[in-house]
Short mmCIF file of C-alpha atoms in Angstrom, two decimals:
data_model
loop_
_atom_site.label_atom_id
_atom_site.label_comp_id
_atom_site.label_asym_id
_atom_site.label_seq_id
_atom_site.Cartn_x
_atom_site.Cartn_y
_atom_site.Cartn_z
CA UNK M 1 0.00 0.00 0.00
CA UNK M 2 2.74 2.51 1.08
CA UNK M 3 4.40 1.95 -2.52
CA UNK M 4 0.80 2.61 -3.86
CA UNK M 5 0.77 5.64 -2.66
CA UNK M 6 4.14 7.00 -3.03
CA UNK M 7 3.25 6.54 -6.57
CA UNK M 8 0.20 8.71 -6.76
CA UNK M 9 0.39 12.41 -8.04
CA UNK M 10 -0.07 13.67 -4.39
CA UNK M 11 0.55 11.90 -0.77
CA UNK M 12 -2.42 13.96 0.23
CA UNK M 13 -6.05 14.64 -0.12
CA UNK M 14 -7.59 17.87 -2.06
CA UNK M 15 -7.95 21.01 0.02
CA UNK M 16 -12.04 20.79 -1.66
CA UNK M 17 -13.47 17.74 -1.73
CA UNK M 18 -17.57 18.06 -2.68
CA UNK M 19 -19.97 15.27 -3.48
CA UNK M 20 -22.67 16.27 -5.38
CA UNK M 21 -23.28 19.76 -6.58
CA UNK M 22 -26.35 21.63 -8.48
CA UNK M 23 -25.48 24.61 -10.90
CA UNK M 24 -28.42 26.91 -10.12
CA UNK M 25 -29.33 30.38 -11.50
CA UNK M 26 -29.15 33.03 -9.66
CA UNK M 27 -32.97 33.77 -10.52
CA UNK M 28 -34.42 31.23 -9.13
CA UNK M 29 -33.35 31.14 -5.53
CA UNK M 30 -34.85 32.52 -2.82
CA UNK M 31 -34.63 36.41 -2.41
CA UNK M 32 -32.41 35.95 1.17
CA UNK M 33 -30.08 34.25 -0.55
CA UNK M 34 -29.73 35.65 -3.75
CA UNK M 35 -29.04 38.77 -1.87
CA UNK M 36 -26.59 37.42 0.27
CA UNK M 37 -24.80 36.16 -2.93
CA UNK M 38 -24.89 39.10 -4.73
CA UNK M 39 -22.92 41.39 -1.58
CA UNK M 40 -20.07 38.93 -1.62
CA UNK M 41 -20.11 38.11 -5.66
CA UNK M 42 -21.27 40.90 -7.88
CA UNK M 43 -21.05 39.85 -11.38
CA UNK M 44 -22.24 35.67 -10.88
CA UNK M 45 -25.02 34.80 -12.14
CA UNK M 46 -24.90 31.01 -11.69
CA UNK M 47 -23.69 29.25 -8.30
CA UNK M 48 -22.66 25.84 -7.33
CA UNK M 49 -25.01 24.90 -4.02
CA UNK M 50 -23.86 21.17 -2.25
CA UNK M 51 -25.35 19.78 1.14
CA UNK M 52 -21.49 19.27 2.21
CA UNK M 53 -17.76 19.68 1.63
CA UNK M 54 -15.01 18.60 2.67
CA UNK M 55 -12.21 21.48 3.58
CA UNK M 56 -8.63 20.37 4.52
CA UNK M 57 -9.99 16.89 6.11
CA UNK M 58 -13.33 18.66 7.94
CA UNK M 59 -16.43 17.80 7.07
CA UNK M 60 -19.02 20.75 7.52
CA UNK M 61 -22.79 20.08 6.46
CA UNK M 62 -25.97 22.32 6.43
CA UNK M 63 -27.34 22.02 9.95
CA UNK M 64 -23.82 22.68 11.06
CA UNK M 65 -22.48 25.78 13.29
CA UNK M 66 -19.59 27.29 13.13
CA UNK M 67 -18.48 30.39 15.03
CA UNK M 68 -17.60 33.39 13.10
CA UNK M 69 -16.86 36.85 14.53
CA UNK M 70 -17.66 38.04 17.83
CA UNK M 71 -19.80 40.33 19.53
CA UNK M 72 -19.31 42.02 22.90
CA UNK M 73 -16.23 40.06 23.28
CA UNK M 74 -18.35 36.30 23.24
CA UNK M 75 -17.71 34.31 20.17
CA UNK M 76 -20.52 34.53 17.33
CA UNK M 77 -22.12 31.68 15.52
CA UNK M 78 -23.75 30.75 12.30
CA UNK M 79 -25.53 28.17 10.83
CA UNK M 80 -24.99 26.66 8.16
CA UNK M 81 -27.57 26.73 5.59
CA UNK M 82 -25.98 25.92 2.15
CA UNK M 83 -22.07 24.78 0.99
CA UNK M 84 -21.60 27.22 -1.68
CA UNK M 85 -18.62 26.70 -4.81
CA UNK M 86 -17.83 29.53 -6.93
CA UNK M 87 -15.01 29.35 -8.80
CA UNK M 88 -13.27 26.27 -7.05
CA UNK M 89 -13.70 28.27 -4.02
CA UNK M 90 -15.95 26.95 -0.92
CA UNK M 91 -18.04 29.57 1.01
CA UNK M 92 -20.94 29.00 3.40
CA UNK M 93 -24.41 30.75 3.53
CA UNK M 94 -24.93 30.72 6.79
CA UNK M 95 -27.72 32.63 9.17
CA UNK M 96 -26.14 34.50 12.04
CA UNK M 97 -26.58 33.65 15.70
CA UNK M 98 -26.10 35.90 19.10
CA UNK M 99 -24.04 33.77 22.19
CA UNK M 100 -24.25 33.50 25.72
CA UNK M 101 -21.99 31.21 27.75
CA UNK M 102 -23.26 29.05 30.43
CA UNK M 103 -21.51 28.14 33.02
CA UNK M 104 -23.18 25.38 34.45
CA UNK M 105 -23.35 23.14 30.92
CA UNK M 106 -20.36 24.84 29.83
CA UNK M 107 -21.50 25.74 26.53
CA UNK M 108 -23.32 28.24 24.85
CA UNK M 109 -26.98 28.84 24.74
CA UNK M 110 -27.60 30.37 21.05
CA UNK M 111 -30.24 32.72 19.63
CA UNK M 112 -31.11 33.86 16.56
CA UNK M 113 -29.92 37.53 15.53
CA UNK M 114 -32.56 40.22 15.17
CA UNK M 115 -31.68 40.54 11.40
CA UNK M 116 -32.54 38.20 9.35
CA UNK M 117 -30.48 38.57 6.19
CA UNK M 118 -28.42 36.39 5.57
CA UNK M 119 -24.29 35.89 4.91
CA UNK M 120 -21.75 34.38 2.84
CA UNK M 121 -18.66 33.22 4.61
CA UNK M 122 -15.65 31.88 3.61
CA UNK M 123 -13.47 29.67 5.68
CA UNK M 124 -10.58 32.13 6.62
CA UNK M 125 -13.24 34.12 8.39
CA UNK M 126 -14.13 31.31 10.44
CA UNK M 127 -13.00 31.60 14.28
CA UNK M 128 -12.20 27.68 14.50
CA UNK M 129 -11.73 25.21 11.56
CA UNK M 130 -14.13 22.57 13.40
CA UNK M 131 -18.01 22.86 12.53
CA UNK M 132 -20.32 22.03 15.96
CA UNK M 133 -22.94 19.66 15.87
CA UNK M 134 -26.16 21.43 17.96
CA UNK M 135 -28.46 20.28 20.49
CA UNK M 136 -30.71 21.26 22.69
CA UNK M 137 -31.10 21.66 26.76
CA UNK M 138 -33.99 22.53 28.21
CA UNK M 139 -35.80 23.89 25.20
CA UNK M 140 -32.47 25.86 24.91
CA UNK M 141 -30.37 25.46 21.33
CA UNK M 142 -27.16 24.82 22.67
CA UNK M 143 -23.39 24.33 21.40
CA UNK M 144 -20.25 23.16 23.05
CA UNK M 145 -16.92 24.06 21.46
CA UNK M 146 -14.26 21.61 22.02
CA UNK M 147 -11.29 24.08 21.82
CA UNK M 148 -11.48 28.31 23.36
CA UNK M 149 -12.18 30.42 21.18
CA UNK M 150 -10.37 33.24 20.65
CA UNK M 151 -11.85 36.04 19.11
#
C-alpha cells in the first residue's frame, strides 16, 4: 500500500473535496439568498449549491455551526444553511446567531440575531476550523466548542 501511494500524483487529499453539486441560477433562488450572494459576488449569475464539503480533512454540512466573529467580546455563531462553490472556491451561507456562555453546561446557549439577512462566509473568516454539531437543553439550542475560542 505505502508503494501505492508513493506513486500517486499527491501523498495527500484535495484542500475541496464536494460530493454532489447543483449549478443553479441566480434567478431562481430565494430572495435571502440571492441577496446574500450578490454582496459577496457581484457579477455571478450562476452558483454551485452542495449539502457538504469537505475542507482540509473537515467535514461541515448544512445544519452545522460554526463560530464566526464576535460580539461584545463572546464568540458569534452561524448556521450553516448551504455549501456554496464559486469558482473552485468553498463559502458557506450561513444565518447568524447571538451567544451567551453558560456556566453550568459549559456551553453556549444560542439565539437567533434580530436581522434576518443572511451571509456568505468563507473559511478564513471562520473563528475555528471545526463545525459544531447542535443540540438542545432545556428547550435551549445549545453548542459546546471543544477548543477556546479566541476572538
Amino acid at each position: 500500500m505505502l508503494a501505492y501511494f508513493l506513486d500517486m500524483p499527491s501523498l495527500f487529499k484535495p484542500p475541496v473535496e464536494v460530493g454532489s453539486v447543483s449549478l443553479v441560477s441566480l434567478d431562481i433562488l430565494d430572495n435571502a439568498v440571492k441577496q446574500a450572494i450578490r454582496l459577496k459576488y457581484k457579477d455571478v449569475k450562476t452558483v454551485s449549491l452542495a449539502s457538504s464539503v469537505i475542507l482540509h480533512g473537515t467535514k461541515y454540512s448544512e445544519g452545522m455551526f460554526v463560530s464566526v466573529g464576535s460580539t461584545s467580546g463572546l464568540p458569534d455563531f452561524a448556521k450553516i444553511l448551504k455549501v456554496l462553490i464559486v469558482g473552485n472556491k468553498a463559502s458557506f451561507i450561513v444565518e447568524r446567531f447571538s451567544a451567551w456562555y453558560m456556566d453550568h453546561f459549559r456551553c453556549y446557549e444560542l439565539t437567533r440575531k434580530l436581522s434576518t439577512d443572511l451571509e456568505v462566509a468563507d473559511p478564513e473568516e471562520l473563528n475555528n476550523f471545526s463545525p459544531l454539531a447542535p443540540y438542545m437543553v432545556q428547550g435551549r439550542l445549545m453548542v459546546s466548542p471543544k477548543v477556546f475560542l479566541l476572538h
